[in-house]
mmCIF file of C-alpha atoms in Angstrom:
data_model
loop_
_atom_site.group_PDB
_atom_site.id
_atom_site.type_symbol
_atom_site.label_atom_id
_atom_site.label_comp_id
_atom_site.label_asym_id
_atom_site.label_seq_id
_atom_site.Cartn_x
_atom_site.Cartn_y
_atom_site.Cartn_z
ATOM 1 C CA UNK A 44 25.197 3.680 1.573
ATOM 2 C CA UNK A 45 21.613 3.090 0.554
ATOM 3 C CA UNK A 46 18.827 3.074 3.075
ATOM 4 C CA UNK A 47 15.201 2.084 2.951
ATOM 5 C CA UNK A 48 12.663 4.912 3.152
ATOM 6 C CA UNK A 49 15.494 7.355 3.779
ATOM 7 C CA UNK A 50 16.783 5.824 6.988
ATOM 8 C CA UNK A 51 18.810 2.873 8.117
ATOM 9 C CA UNK A 52 16.866 -0.262 8.985
ATOM 10 C CA UNK A 53 18.687 -2.848 11.078
ATOM 11 C CA UNK A 54 16.962 -6.005 12.231
ATOM 12 C CA UNK A 55 19.256 -6.493 15.239
ATOM 13 C CA UNK A 56 17.665 -5.163 18.437
ATOM 14 C CA UNK A 57 19.877 -4.000 21.304
ATOM 15 C CA UNK A 58 19.599 -6.149 24.411
ATOM 16 C CA UNK A 59 18.228 -3.298 26.557
ATOM 17 C CA UNK A 60 15.563 -2.566 23.956
ATOM 18 C CA UNK A 61 14.658 -6.225 23.685
ATOM 19 C CA UNK A 62 14.118 -6.205 27.464
ATOM 20 C CA UNK A 63 11.568 -3.438 27.002
ATOM 21 C CA UNK A 64 9.770 -5.378 24.265
ATOM 22 C CA UNK A 65 9.614 -8.453 26.465
ATOM 23 C CA UNK A 66 8.231 -6.413 29.343
ATOM 24 C CA UNK A 67 5.278 -5.326 27.240
ATOM 25 C CA UNK A 68 2.046 -7.354 27.154
ATOM 26 C CA UNK A 69 1.297 -9.086 23.854
ATOM 27 C CA UNK A 70 -2.054 -7.425 23.111
ATOM 28 C CA UNK A 71 -2.616 -4.613 25.597
ATOM 29 C CA UNK A 72 -1.536 -1.065 26.348
ATOM 30 C CA UNK A 73 1.029 -0.317 29.024
ATOM 31 C CA UNK A 74 2.204 2.953 30.538
ATOM 32 C CA UNK A 75 5.649 4.276 31.340
ATOM 33 C CA UNK A 76 5.123 3.804 35.089
ATOM 34 C CA UNK A 77 4.411 0.081 34.702
ATOM 35 C CA UNK A 78 7.435 -0.324 32.452
ATOM 36 C CA UNK A 79 9.624 1.400 35.054
ATOM 37 C CA UNK A 80 8.390 -1.056 37.684
ATOM 38 C CA UNK A 81 8.874 -4.083 35.456
ATOM 39 C CA UNK A 82 12.348 -3.130 34.261
ATOM 40 C CA UNK A 83 13.647 -1.540 37.461
ATOM 41 C CA UNK A 84 15.286 1.377 35.639
ATOM 42 C CA UNK A 85 14.797 5.138 35.596
ATOM 43 C CA UNK A 86 12.039 6.961 33.738
ATOM 44 C CA UNK A 87 14.679 8.557 31.506
ATOM 45 C CA UNK A 88 16.056 5.154 30.498
ATOM 46 C CA UNK A 89 12.568 3.851 29.716
ATOM 47 C CA UNK A 90 11.694 6.902 27.617
ATOM 48 C CA UNK A 91 14.940 6.629 25.656
ATOM 49 C CA UNK A 92 14.152 3.009 24.825
ATOM 50 C CA UNK A 93 10.576 3.908 23.923
ATOM 51 C CA UNK A 94 11.806 6.612 21.520
ATOM 52 C CA UNK A 95 14.080 4.104 19.763
ATOM 53 C CA UNK A 96 11.313 1.508 19.474
ATOM 54 C CA UNK A 97 8.824 4.108 18.188
ATOM 55 C CA UNK A 98 11.305 5.180 15.532
ATOM 56 C CA UNK A 99 11.722 1.580 14.389
ATOM 57 C CA UNK A 100 7.954 1.034 14.459
ATOM 58 C CA UNK A 101 8.247 -1.846 16.922
ATOM 59 C CA UNK A 102 5.780 -0.165 19.282
ATOM 60 C CA UNK A 103 3.023 2.405 18.827
ATOM 61 C CA UNK A 104 1.660 5.145 21.059
ATOM 62 C CA UNK A 105 -1.929 5.886 22.029
ATOM 63 C CA UNK A 106 -3.239 8.908 23.907
ATOM 64 C CA UNK A 107 -5.369 7.977 26.928
ATOM 65 C CA UNK A 108 -7.717 10.514 28.521
ATOM 66 C CA UNK A 109 -8.975 9.683 32.004
ATOM 67 C CA UNK A 110 -11.503 12.115 33.530
ATOM 68 C CA UNK A 111 -10.407 15.725 33.713
ATOM 69 C CA UNK A 112 -6.746 14.966 34.210
ATOM 70 C CA UNK A 113 -4.034 15.532 31.674
ATOM 71 C CA UNK A 114 -3.954 12.927 28.881
ATOM 72 C CA UNK A 115 -1.190 10.353 29.081
ATOM 73 C CA UNK A 116 0.395 8.093 26.527
ATOM 74 C CA UNK A 117 0.430 4.330 26.643
ATOM 75 C CA UNK A 118 2.183 1.903 24.358
ATOM 76 C CA UNK A 119 1.579 -1.403 22.636
ATOM 77 C CA UNK A 120 3.565 -3.729 20.404
ATOM 78 C CA UNK A 121 3.091 -3.419 16.655
ATOM 79 C CA UNK A 122 2.869 -6.493 14.454
ATOM 80 C CA UNK A 123 6.546 -6.007 13.647
ATOM 81 C CA UNK A 124 7.346 -5.835 17.364
ATOM 82 C CA UNK A 125 5.346 -8.985 18.103
ATOM 83 C CA UNK A 126 7.305 -10.863 15.434
ATOM 84 C CA UNK A 127 10.612 -9.878 17.037
ATOM 85 C CA UNK A 128 9.208 -10.730 20.452
ATOM 86 C CA UNK A 129 7.974 -14.171 19.384
ATOM 87 C CA UNK A 130 9.533 -17.527 20.189
ATOM 88 C CA UNK A 131 12.531 -18.729 18.178
ATOM 89 C CA UNK A 132 11.183 -20.585 15.143
ATOM 90 C CA UNK A 133 14.461 -22.318 14.248
ATOM 91 C CA UNK A 134 13.340 -25.721 15.479
ATOM 92 C CA UNK A 135 10.090 -25.489 13.510
ATOM 93 C CA UNK A 136 11.921 -24.359 10.356
ATOM 94 C CA UNK A 137 14.364 -27.264 10.624
ATOM 95 C CA UNK A 138 11.541 -29.788 10.978
ATOM 96 C CA UNK A 139 9.609 -28.343 8.024
ATOM 97 C CA UNK A 140 12.730 -28.279 5.846
ATOM 98 C CA UNK A 141 13.519 -31.917 6.578
ATOM 99 C CA UNK A 142 9.932 -32.928 5.802
ATOM 100 C CA UNK A 143 10.107 -31.140 2.440
ATOM 101 C CA UNK A 144 13.363 -32.829 1.524
ATOM 102 C CA UNK A 145 11.793 -36.179 2.428
ATOM 103 C CA UNK A 146 9.081 -35.777 -0.224
ATOM 104 C CA UNK A 147 9.647 -38.617 -2.673
ATOM 105 C CA UNK A 148 8.079 -36.969 -5.718
ATOM 106 C CA UNK A 149 10.946 -34.816 -7.119
ATOM 107 C CA UNK A 150 8.633 -32.543 -9.109
ATOM 108 C CA UNK A 151 6.457 -31.823 -6.090
ATOM 109 C CA UNK A 152 9.518 -31.240 -3.898
ATOM 110 C CA UNK A 153 11.037 -28.851 -6.440
ATOM 111 C CA UNK A 154 7.755 -26.930 -6.803
ATOM 112 C CA UNK A 155 7.589 -26.452 -3.048
ATOM 113 C CA UNK A 156 11.205 -25.291 -2.814
ATOM 114 C CA UNK A 157 10.709 -22.952 -5.768
ATOM 115 C CA UNK A 158 7.593 -21.499 -4.124
ATOM 116 C CA UNK A 159 9.498 -20.831 -0.899
ATOM 117 C CA UNK A 160 12.356 -19.189 -2.807
ATOM 118 C CA UNK A 161 9.957 -16.992 -4.766
ATOM 119 C CA UNK A 162 8.066 -15.912 -1.637
ATOM 120 C CA UNK A 163 11.286 -14.977 0.180
ATOM 121 C CA UNK A 164 12.755 -13.329 -2.905
ATOM 122 C CA UNK A 165 9.686 -11.120 -3.323
ATOM 123 C CA UNK A 166 10.276 -9.684 0.153
ATOM 124 C CA UNK A 167 13.752 -8.521 -0.864
ATOM 125 C CA UNK A 168 12.427 -7.321 -4.235
ATOM 126 C CA UNK A 169 9.881 -5.122 -2.468
ATOM 127 C CA UNK A 170 12.657 -3.621 -0.341
ATOM 128 C CA UNK A 171 14.608 -2.801 -3.508
ATOM 129 C CA UNK A 172 11.472 -1.256 -4.996
ATOM 130 C CA UNK A 173 11.050 0.851 -1.848
ATOM 131 C CA UNK A 174 14.506 2.239 -2.606
ATOM 132 C CA UNK A 175 13.255 3.096 -6.117
ATOM 133 C CA UNK A 176 15.256 0.379 -7.803
ATOM 134 C CA UNK A 177 13.814 -1.520 -10.751
ATOM 135 C CA UNK A 178 14.947 -3.351 -13.882
ATOM 136 C CA UNK A 179 16.375 -0.092 -15.272
ATOM 137 C CA UNK A 180 18.752 0.251 -12.287
ATOM 138 C CA UNK A 181 22.233 -1.136 -13.038
ATOM 139 C CA UNK A 182 22.537 -4.716 -11.794
ATOM 140 C CA UNK A 183 25.635 -3.956 -9.713
ATOM 141 C CA UNK A 184 23.756 -1.223 -7.845
ATOM 142 C CA UNK A 185 20.854 -3.598 -7.147
ATOM 143 C CA UNK A 186 23.308 -6.268 -5.985
ATOM 144 C CA UNK A 187 25.003 -3.876 -3.574
ATOM 145 C CA UNK A 188 21.752 -2.894 -1.898
ATOM 146 C CA UNK A 189 20.714 -6.558 -1.760
ATOM 147 C CA UNK A 190 24.046 -7.281 -0.055
ATOM 148 C CA UNK A 191 23.193 -4.634 2.570
ATOM 149 C CA UNK A 192 19.764 -6.197 3.099
ATOM 150 C CA UNK A 193 21.363 -9.612 3.519
ATOM 151 C CA UNK A 194 23.710 -8.173 6.145
ATOM 152 C CA UNK A 195 20.638 -7.211 8.193
ATOM 153 C CA UNK A 196 19.961 -10.960 8.416
ATOM 154 C CA UNK A 197 23.585 -11.535 9.452
ATOM 155 C CA UNK A 198 24.458 -12.963 6.037
ATOM 156 C CA UNK A 199 28.001 -11.865 5.206
ATOM 157 C CA UNK A 200 28.236 -10.961 1.535
ATOM 158 C CA UNK A 201 30.098 -8.712 -0.845
ATOM 159 C CA UNK A 202 29.787 -7.573 -4.451
ATOM 160 C CA UNK A 203 32.853 -7.772 -6.659
ATOM 161 C CA UNK A 204 33.384 -7.363 -10.371
ATOM 162 C CA UNK A 205 35.205 -9.724 -12.709
ATOM 163 C CA UNK A 206 35.758 -6.834 -15.102
ATOM 164 C CA UNK A 207 32.544 -7.467 -17.001
ATOM 165 C CA UNK A 208 29.720 -8.425 -14.650
ATOM 166 C CA UNK A 209 29.067 -7.944 -10.924
ATOM 167 C CA UNK A 210 29.351 -11.031 -8.745
ATOM 168 C CA UNK A 211 27.674 -11.588 -5.377
ATOM 169 C CA UNK A 212 29.897 -13.472 -2.921
ATOM 170 C CA UNK A 213 28.220 -15.010 0.136
ATOM 171 C CA UNK A 214 30.887 -15.934 2.697
ATOM 172 C CA UNK A 215 28.836 -18.279 4.867
ATOM 173 C CA UNK A 216 25.640 -20.269 4.490
ATOM 174 C CA UNK A 217 22.622 -18.180 5.567
ATOM 175 C CA UNK A 218 20.934 -21.271 6.999
ATOM 176 C CA UNK A 219 23.746 -23.580 8.169
ATOM 177 C CA UNK A 220 21.455 -25.791 10.258
ATOM 178 C CA UNK A 221 19.304 -26.473 7.184
ATOM 179 C CA UNK A 222 22.100 -27.133 4.708
ATOM 180 C CA UNK A 223 22.377 -30.902 4.758
ATOM 181 C CA UNK A 224 25.348 -33.111 3.872
ATOM 182 C CA UNK A 225 28.205 -31.913 1.716
ATOM 183 C CA UNK A 226 26.718 -33.447 -1.435
ATOM 184 C CA UNK A 227 23.224 -32.010 -1.026
ATOM 185 C CA UNK A 228 22.752 -28.683 -2.805
ATOM 186 C CA UNK A 229 19.045 -28.162 -2.144
ATOM 187 C CA UNK A 230 19.656 -25.021 -0.078
ATOM 188 C CA UNK A 231 22.103 -23.724 -2.700
ATOM 189 C CA UNK A 232 19.477 -24.091 -5.421
ATOM 190 C CA UNK A 233 16.903 -22.359 -3.232
ATOM 191 C CA UNK A 234 19.299 -19.436 -2.705
ATOM 192 C CA UNK A 235 19.875 -19.212 -6.451
ATOM 193 C CA UNK A 236 16.155 -18.829 -7.124
ATOM 194 C CA UNK A 237 15.645 -16.485 -4.162
ATOM 195 C CA UNK A 238 18.368 -14.109 -5.338
ATOM 196 C CA UNK A 239 17.085 -14.253 -8.925
ATOM 197 C CA UNK A 240 13.608 -13.263 -7.745
ATOM 198 C CA UNK A 241 15.005 -10.489 -5.543
ATOM 199 C CA UNK A 242 17.158 -8.964 -8.296
ATOM 200 C CA UNK A 243 14.632 -9.403 -11.097
ATOM 201 C CA UNK A 244 17.358 -11.088 -13.161
ATOM 202 C CA UNK A 245 18.451 -14.761 -13.243
ATOM 203 C CA UNK A 246 21.666 -15.495 -11.361
ATOM 204 C CA UNK A 247 23.480 -18.795 -11.173
ATOM 205 C CA UNK A 248 25.648 -20.455 -8.547
ATOM 206 C CA UNK A 249 29.114 -20.465 -10.085
ATOM 207 C CA UNK A 250 31.110 -21.390 -6.960
ATOM 208 C CA UNK A 251 30.024 -23.251 -3.833
ATOM 209 C CA UNK A 252 31.590 -23.852 -0.439
ATOM 210 C CA UNK A 253 30.227 -27.393 -0.513
ATOM 211 C CA UNK A 254 32.466 -28.027 -3.513
ATOM 212 C CA UNK A 255 35.558 -26.688 -1.733
ATOM 213 C CA UNK A 256 35.374 -23.086 -2.924
ATOM 214 C CA UNK A 257 36.119 -20.220 -0.537
ATOM 215 C CA UNK A 258 32.605 -18.791 -0.850
ATOM 216 C CA UNK A 259 29.293 -19.264 -2.604
ATOM 217 C CA UNK A 260 29.368 -17.055 -5.668
ATOM 218 C CA UNK A 261 26.364 -15.969 -7.698
ATOM 219 C CA UNK A 262 26.847 -14.517 -11.175
ATOM 220 C CA UNK A 263 24.346 -13.231 -13.746
ATOM 221 C CA UNK A 264 23.080 -16.096 -15.903
ATOM 222 C CA UNK A 265 23.892 -16.014 -19.583
ATOM 223 C CA UNK A 266 20.910 -15.241 -21.844
ATOM 224 C CA UNK A 267 20.760 -18.842 -23.103
ATOM 225 C CA UNK A 268 21.004 -20.407 -19.628
ATOM 226 C CA UNK A 269 17.982 -21.080 -17.450
ATOM 227 C CA UNK A 270 17.994 -21.050 -13.678
ATOM 228 C CA UNK A 271 15.957 -23.644 -11.850
ATOM 229 C CA UNK A 272 16.020 -26.154 -9.071
ATOM 230 C CA UNK A 273 17.549 -28.753 -11.337
ATOM 231 C CA UNK A 274 20.108 -26.518 -13.037
ATOM 232 C CA UNK A 275 22.732 -25.734 -10.391
ATOM 233 C CA UNK A 276 24.804 -28.907 -10.595
ATOM 234 C CA UNK A 277 25.102 -28.551 -14.345
ATOM 235 C CA UNK A 278 25.880 -24.851 -14.009
ATOM 236 C CA UNK A 279 28.712 -25.419 -11.534
ATOM 237 C CA UNK A 280 30.254 -28.095 -13.721
ATOM 238 C CA UNK A 281 30.729 -25.466 -16.480
ATOM 239 C CA UNK A 282 32.608 -23.157 -14.084
ATOM 240 C CA UNK A 283 35.026 -25.613 -12.449
#
């Protein structure tokens, strides 16, 4: 199994570790003694949680020297830790998505959706690059690592082969609260562009749960086929 920077990177934080993150001030240092008081657990338990959070770069350590006494260490949240510790942005994302879909100008709406897909896809592409994968890496290998990265976001996916080309199967919608009615494929088209950007190769939506298929399936686009926000409906019609 591939890993990023030589070690596994899972976005899910254990509940006991999340308690430690929440006990830390947003923009200030805190010592082990204060964390023990706030959490009501032993020093050993606190230090074990600190070690895990340091390893995942969710907190950072700073040496503090007071007078002639022995130096001590205090801890603060990193930017990554503050993001995990922040308020749930689901409600905001839902409102912004609905406002974008309400834009009457179809070209403007499609440009905005394409921009979002490209921005999100670049994040995954950078993770693949960190694992030393580029356009010369076999597509199936890139797809398999992308599938692992998607699993970190709790997106259930798998890579299968039809005998010729690898196929990425996504078992459930990554953003079910944003996927509108059964006949609206805006989120599907966004996923198509996002995955294309991430893999560095155009992929097309060949099966879709909204159309009654068992999963959403993304296959490499043929050389003469373009992938875009307006292409998915036509693409699916050639595969059904």
